[in-house]
Coordinates of C-alpha atoms and ligand atoms in Angstrom, one line a residue:
X1 CA -81.1 -160.8 49.5
X2 CA -79.8 -163.9 51.1
X3 CA -76.6 -163.7 53.2
X4 CA -74.3 -166.7 53.1
X5 CA -71.7 -167.4 55.8
X6 CA -69.0 -170.1 55.5
X7 CA -66.5 -171.0 58.2
X8 CA -66.5 -174.8 58.4
X9 CA -62.7 -175.2 58.1
X10 CA -60.0 -172.6 57.3
X11 CA -61.7 -170.1 55.0
X12 CA -63.8 -167.3 56.3
X13 CA -66.3 -166.2 53.6
X14 CA -69.4 -164.0 53.2
X15 CA -71.6 -163.7 50.2
X16 CA -74.8 -161.9 49.2
X17 CA -77.1 -163.0 46.4
X18 CA -80.4 -161.8 45.1
X19 CA -82.9 -164.5 46.0
X20 CA -85.0 -164.0 42.9
X21 CA -82.5 -164.0 40.0
X22 CA -79.5 -165.4 41.8
X23 CA -77.4 -162.4 41.0
X24 CA -74.2 -162.1 42.9
X25 CA -74.1 -158.9 45.0
X26 CA -71.0 -159.5 47.1
X27 CA -68.5 -162.3 47.7
X28 CA -65.3 -162.2 49.6
X29 CA -63.2 -164.9 51.2
X30 CA -60.3 -164.5 53.7
X31 CA -58.2 -167.7 53.5
X32 CA -56.0 -168.9 56.4
X33 CA -53.7 -171.0 54.2
X34 CA -50.6 -168.9 55.0
X35 CA -51.1 -169.1 58.7
X36 CA -51.6 -172.9 58.7
X37 CA -49.0 -173.7 56.1
X38 CA -46.1 -173.6 58.6
X39 CA -47.9 -176.5 60.4
X40 CA -48.6 -178.5 57.2
X41 CA -52.3 -178.7 58.0
X42 CA -55.2 -176.9 59.7
X43 CA -54.8 -176.2 63.5
X44 CA -58.4 -175.9 64.8
X45 CA -57.6 -173.5 67.6
X46 CA -55.8 -171.1 65.3
X47 CA -58.6 -171.5 62.7
X48 CA -61.2 -170.4 65.2
X49 CA -59.2 -167.4 66.3
X50 CA -58.6 -166.3 62.7
X51 CA -62.4 -166.7 62.0
X52 CA -63.2 -164.4 64.8
X53 CA -61.0 -161.7 63.3
X54 CA -62.0 -162.2 59.6
X55 CA -65.8 -162.8 59.8
X56 CA -66.6 -159.5 61.6
X57 CA -64.4 -157.6 59.1
X58 CA -66.3 -159.2 56.2
X59 CA -69.6 -158.3 57.8
X60 CA -68.5 -154.7 58.2
X61 CA -68.0 -154.6 54.4
X62 CA -71.6 -155.5 53.7
X63 CA -73.2 -153.1 56.3
X64 CA -74.8 -150.9 53.5
X65 CA -76.9 -154.0 52.5
X66 CA -78.1 -155.0 55.9
X67 CA -81.7 -153.6 55.4
X68 CA -82.1 -155.8 52.3
X69 CA -81.1 -159.1 53.9
X70 CA -84.2 -161.4 54.2
X71 CA -82.4 -164.5 55.6
X72 CA -79.0 -165.7 56.8
X73 CA -77.7 -169.0 55.5
X74 CA -74.8 -170.4 57.4
X75 CA -72.8 -173.7 57.3
X76 CA -73.7 -175.7 60.4
X77 CA -72.4 -179.2 59.4
X78 CA -70.0 -181.0 58.8
X79 CA -66.7 -179.4 59.7
X80 CA -64.4 -178.5 62.5
X81 CA -66.6 -177.7 65.5
X82 CA -64.6 -174.6 66.6
X83 CA -64.7 -173.2 63.1
X84 CA -68.4 -173.9 62.6
X85 CA -69.2 -172.2 65.9
X86 CA -67.6 -169.0 64.7
X87 CA -69.9 -168.6 61.7
X88 CA -73.0 -169.9 63.4
X89 CA -72.6 -167.5 66.4
X90 CA -72.1 -164.6 64.1
X91 CA -75.2 -165.6 62.1
X92 CA -77.3 -165.9 65.2
X93 CA -76.3 -162.5 66.5
X94 CA -77.0 -160.9 63.2
X95 CA -80.4 -162.7 62.8
X96 CA -81.4 -161.2 66.2
X97 CA -80.2 -157.7 65.3
X98 CA -81.8 -157.7 61.9
X99 CA -84.8 -159.7 62.9
X100 CA -84.5 -162.2 60.0
X101 CA -84.5 -166.0 60.0
X102 CA -81.6 -168.4 59.8
X103 CA -81.1 -171.2 57.3
X104 CA -78.9 -174.2 58.2
X105 CA -76.7 -175.4 55.2
X106 CA -74.8 -178.6 55.0
X107 CA -71.3 -177.9 53.6
X108 CA -71.4 -180.8 51.2
X109 CA -74.8 -179.7 49.8
X110 CA -73.2 -176.2 49.5
X111 CA -70.5 -177.8 47.2
X112 CA -73.2 -179.5 45.1
X113 CA -74.8 -176.1 44.6
X114 CA -71.5 -174.7 43.3
X115 CA -72.7 -176.3 40.0
X116 CA -75.8 -174.1 39.9
X117 CA -74.6 -170.7 41.1
X118 CA -76.4 -168.9 38.3
X119 CA -79.1 -171.3 37.3
X120 CA -81.9 -173.4 38.8
X121 CA -80.8 -176.9 39.9
X122 CA -80.9 -179.7 37.3
X123 CA -81.6 -183.2 38.6
X124 CA -81.2 -186.2 38.4
X125 CA -77.4 -185.9 38.4
X126 CA -74.4 -187.9 39.5
X127 CA -71.7 -186.1 41.5
X128 CA -68.1 -186.6 42.4
X129 CA -67.2 -184.5 45.5
X130 CA -63.5 -184.3 46.2
X131 CA -62.2 -182.1 48.9
X132 CA -59.9 -182.0 51.9
X133 CA -62.4 -183.8 54.1
X134 CA -64.4 -185.9 51.6
X135 CA -64.3 -188.3 48.6
X136 CA -67.8 -189.2 47.6
X137 CA -69.6 -190.3 44.5
X138 CA -73.3 -189.5 44.8
X139 CA -76.5 -190.1 42.9
X140 CA -79.2 -187.4 43.2
X141 CA -82.5 -188.7 41.9
X142 CA -85.3 -186.6 40.3
X143 CA -86.9 -186.1 43.8
X144 CA -83.6 -184.7 45.2
X145 CA -82.8 -187.8 47.3
X146 CA -79.1 -188.3 47.7
X147 CA -77.5 -191.7 47.7
X148 CA -73.9 -192.4 48.4
X149 CA -72.5 -194.7 45.7
X150 CA -68.8 -194.7 46.9
X151 CA -66.7 -193.1 49.6
X152 CA -63.2 -193.4 51.0
X153 CA -62.5 -195.8 53.9
X154 CA -59.5 -193.7 55.1
X155 CA -57.9 -190.4 53.8
X156 CA -59.7 -188.2 51.3
X157 CA -58.3 -187.4 47.9
X158 CA -57.4 -183.8 48.7
X159 CA -56.1 -184.8 52.2
X160 CA -53.6 -187.3 50.6
X161 CA -52.2 -184.4 48.4
X162 CA -51.9 -182.3 51.6
X163 CA -50.0 -185.1 53.5
X164 CA -47.6 -185.9 50.6
X165 CA -46.9 -182.2 50.2
X166 CA -46.2 -182.0 54.0
X167 CA -43.8 -185.0 53.8
X168 CA -41.8 -183.2 51.1
X169 CA -41.9 -179.9 53.1
X170 CA -43.9 -178.1 50.4
X171 CA -46.5 -176.3 52.6
X172 CA -50.3 -176.4 52.8
X173 CA -52.7 -176.9 51.1
X174 CA -50.8 -179.5 49.0
X175 CA -53.3 -180.1 46.2
X176 CA -52.3 -177.2 43.9
X177 CA -48.7 -177.3 45.0
X178 CA -48.3 -181.0 44.1
X179 CA -50.2 -180.6 40.9
X180 CA -48.1 -177.6 39.8
X181 CA -44.8 -179.3 40.7
X182 CA -45.8 -182.5 38.8
X183 CA -45.8 -180.5 35.6
X184 CA -42.0 -180.1 35.9
X185 CA -41.3 -183.8 36.4
X186 CA -38.0 -184.6 34.5
X187 CA -38.5 -188.4 34.6
X188 CA -42.1 -189.5 34.5
X189 CA -41.2 -193.2 34.6
X190 CA -38.9 -193.0 37.6
X191 CA -41.6 -193.7 40.3
X192 CA -44.4 -196.2 40.0
X193 CA -47.0 -196.5 42.7
X194 CA -49.6 -199.2 42.5
X195 CA -53.2 -198.0 42.0
X196 CA -55.2 -198.7 45.1
X197 CA -57.9 -201.5 44.9
X198 CA -57.3 -202.0 41.2
X199 CA -59.1 -205.2 40.1
X200 CA -61.2 -205.1 43.2
X201 CA -64.9 -204.7 42.4
X202 CA -65.7 -202.9 45.6
X203 CA -67.0 -199.3 45.0
X204 CA -64.7 -197.8 47.6
X205 CA -61.8 -195.4 47.7
X206 CA -58.6 -195.7 49.8
X207 CA -55.7 -193.3 49.7
X208 CA -53.7 -194.3 52.8
X209 CA -51.7 -197.1 51.1
X210 CA -50.7 -194.7 48.3
X211 CA -49.8 -192.1 50.8
X212 CA -47.5 -194.5 52.6
X213 CA -46.0 -195.7 49.3
X214 CA -45.2 -192.0 48.6
X215 CA -43.7 -191.7 52.1
X216 CA -41.4 -194.7 51.6
X217 CA -40.2 -193.3 48.2
X218 CA -39.6 -189.9 49.8
X219 CA -37.7 -191.4 52.8
X220 CA -35.6 -193.5 50.4
X221 CA -34.3 -190.4 48.5
X222 CA -32.1 -189.0 51.2
X223 CA -29.9 -186.3 49.6
X224 CA -31.6 -186.8 46.2
X225 CA -35.0 -185.7 47.5
X226 CA -34.8 -182.2 46.1
X227 CA -34.0 -183.5 42.6
X228 CA -36.9 -186.0 42.7
X229 CA -39.7 -184.1 44.3
X230 CA -41.4 -183.3 41.0
X231 CA -41.0 -186.9 39.8
X232 CA -42.6 -188.2 43.0
X233 CA -45.4 -185.5 42.8
X234 CA -46.1 -186.6 39.2
X235 CA -46.3 -190.4 40.0
X236 CA -48.5 -189.6 43.1
X237 CA -50.9 -187.4 41.3
X238 CA -51.2 -189.8 38.3
X239 CA -51.9 -192.7 40.6
X240 CA -54.4 -190.9 42.9
X241 CA -56.3 -189.7 39.8
X242 CA -56.2 -193.2 38.2
X243 CA -57.8 -194.6 41.4
X244 CA -60.6 -192.0 41.2
X245 CA -61.2 -192.9 37.6
X246 CA -61.1 -196.7 38.1
X247 CA -64.0 -196.6 40.4
X248 CA -65.8 -193.9 38.5
X249 CA -65.7 -196.2 35.4
X250 CA -67.3 -199.0 37.3
X251 CA -70.0 -196.7 38.7
X252 CA -70.7 -195.2 35.2
X253 CA -71.2 -198.8 33.9
X254 CA -73.8 -199.4 36.6
X255 CA -75.6 -196.1 36.6
X256 CA -77.0 -194.6 33.6
X257 CA -75.9 -191.0 34.3
X258 CA -77.2 -188.5 31.8
X259 CA -75.6 -185.6 33.7
X260 CA -72.6 -185.6 36.0
X261 CA -71.0 -182.9 38.1
X262 CA -67.6 -182.5 39.8
X263 CA -67.3 -180.3 42.9
X264 CA -65.1 -179.6 45.9
X265 CA -61.7 -178.0 46.4
X266 CA -59.8 -180.9 44.8
X267 CA -62.0 -180.8 41.7
X268 CA -59.7 -178.0 40.5
X269 CA -57.2 -180.8 39.7
X270 CA -56.6 -180.5 35.9
X271 CA -55.8 -184.3 35.4
X272 CA -59.1 -185.2 37.1
X273 CA -61.0 -182.6 35.1
X274 CA -59.6 -183.9 31.8
X275 CA -60.1 -187.6 32.6
X276 CA -63.7 -187.1 33.7
X277 CA -64.5 -185.0 30.7
X278 CA -63.3 -188.0 28.5
X279 CA -65.2 -190.5 30.6
X280 CA -68.4 -188.4 30.1
X281 CA -67.8 -188.2 26.4
X282 CA -67.5 -192.0 26.2
X283 CA -70.7 -192.5 28.1
X284 CA -72.6 -189.7 26.3
X285 CA -73.2 -187.9 29.6
X286 CA -73.4 -184.1 30.0
X287 CA -70.7 -182.8 32.3
X288 CA -70.8 -179.8 34.6
X289 CA -67.7 -178.7 36.5
X290 CA -67.8 -176.3 39.4
X291 CA -66.2 -173.0 38.3
X292 CA -62.5 -172.9 39.3
X293 CA -63.1 -169.8 41.4
X294 CA -65.8 -171.6 43.4
X295 CA -64.4 -175.2 43.7
X296 CA -62.9 -174.5 47.1
X297 CA -64.8 -173.4 50.2
X298 CA -66.8 -170.2 49.7
X299 CA -69.9 -168.5 51.0
X300 CA -71.5 -168.1 47.6
X301 CA -72.4 -171.8 47.4
X302 CA -73.8 -171.6 50.9
X303 CA -76.0 -168.6 50.0
X304 CA -77.1 -170.4 46.9
X305 CA -78.0 -173.6 48.8
X306 CA -79.7 -171.5 51.4
X307 CA -81.8 -169.8 48.8
X308 CA -83.5 -173.1 48.0
X309 CA -84.4 -173.7 51.6
X310 CA -85.6 -170.1 51.9
X311 CA -88.0 -170.7 49.0
X312 CA -89.2 -173.9 50.8
X313 CA -89.6 -171.8 54.0
X314 CA -87.1 -174.1 55.8
X315 CA -85.9 -171.4 58.2
X316 CA -84.9 -171.5 61.9
X317 CA -84.6 -169.1 64.8
X318 CA -81.5 -168.7 66.9
X319 CA -82.7 -171.3 69.4
X320 CA -83.3 -174.0 66.8
X321 CA -80.0 -173.7 65.0
X322 CA -77.1 -175.9 66.2
X323 CA -73.8 -177.2 64.8
X324 CA -73.4 -180.9 63.8
X325 CA -69.6 -181.3 63.1
X326 CA -69.8 -185.0 62.1
X327 CA -73.2 -185.0 60.3
X328 CA -73.7 -187.6 57.6
X329 CA -77.1 -186.2 56.8
X330 CA -77.2 -185.4 53.1
X331 CA -80.4 -183.7 51.8
X332 CA -80.8 -181.1 49.1
Ligands
KG4_401 O1 -63.4 -177.9 49.4 P1 -62.1 -177.5 50.0 O2 -61.7 -176.0 49.8 O3 -62.1 -177.7 51.6 C1 -62.8 -178.8 52.2 O4 -64.0 -178.8 52.3 O5 -62.0 -179.7 52.5 O6 -61.0 -178.4 49.5 C2 -59.6 -178.2 49.9 C3 -58.8 -179.4 49.4 C4 -57.4 -179.5 50.0 O7 -57.1 -180.7 50.5 C5 -56.5 -179.2 48.8 O8 -55.2 -179.7 48.8 C6 -57.4 -179.8 47.7 O9 -58.7 -179.5 48.0 N1 -57.0 -179.3 46.3 C7 -56.5 -180.1 45.4 C8 -56.2 -179.3 44.3 N2 -56.5 -178.0 44.6 C9 -57.0 -178.1 45.9 N3 -56.2 -181.4 45.3 C10 -55.7 -182.0 44.2 N4 -55.4 -181.2 43.1 C11 -55.6 -179.9 43.1 N5 -55.3 -179.2 42.0
ZN402 ZN1 -65.4 -177.9 51.3

């Protein structure tokens, strides 16, 4: 079995998979959403403290399997340093106690493997990765080399939902809250935000201007804010998704994708899922979506990514493994 440990942000998660047939043996995640929601975002010091409570409790659950663990895969980059340290320290201690090797897993590569939880990886593939920390369009070639085709120059897609939700006092994380609220919009035409970089050929995302437009609309409401929250959420979500789609269309015209995948916590967004599914039909491209249950951060994708490195014997000892919070190194 391969043990996966994820603690790069505000979710503590542990998973066990069978390294031969990828069977899921155990998976559990303890989310800190409630604790951070009062602050409208993740507070690193609080996240670290909660990881040190949750991770040992999860480990205690899988004690009966300890003897069958052959390697420990842990997220070591990128992420919040204090959060990464929690999982990495626990992984190192366990690797010494059980005398098994460690496997360093890049969190974004983990998200990519959420497309292949029960199957062998299929490449080449194009990827949209949308989360709280990232907005990336990637091309993975037949040799597994990853090229960044587009990224955000400021806020990420998921982060912009979080910030707009915070401005309206709706809690954290904002993605699902905004998306849900948008469905009850009474006047879908009431707010119109301009789509960022529309008509601009640059393959780049930018959400800060849209976030500020939403801020101005929210501030202008005064006493009418309550009545207009759903209408603002609707206009914001439509515009953010239209921006993702504008650039994706340009990329699809350039790249001859035969297979495209959508991953990351924000890939749960239903408008995005629907629009990308139509785009793929238009371009006769196979689409694979991360399962809703495993879009957001989880240790199953880390165990799954770690299993590939295990097969390639890319293992480390406790002295060799370190964290790299700002890593830009993307390699399958
Ligand atoms: O991948 P993830 O769990 O954590 C990071 O690696 O960042 O992604 C969490 C992000 C949050 O910003 C959350 O608001 C966003 O994903 N998200 C969504 C939706 N569900 C979650 N964003 C837009 N629409 C959604 N339905
Ligand atoms: Zn993530």
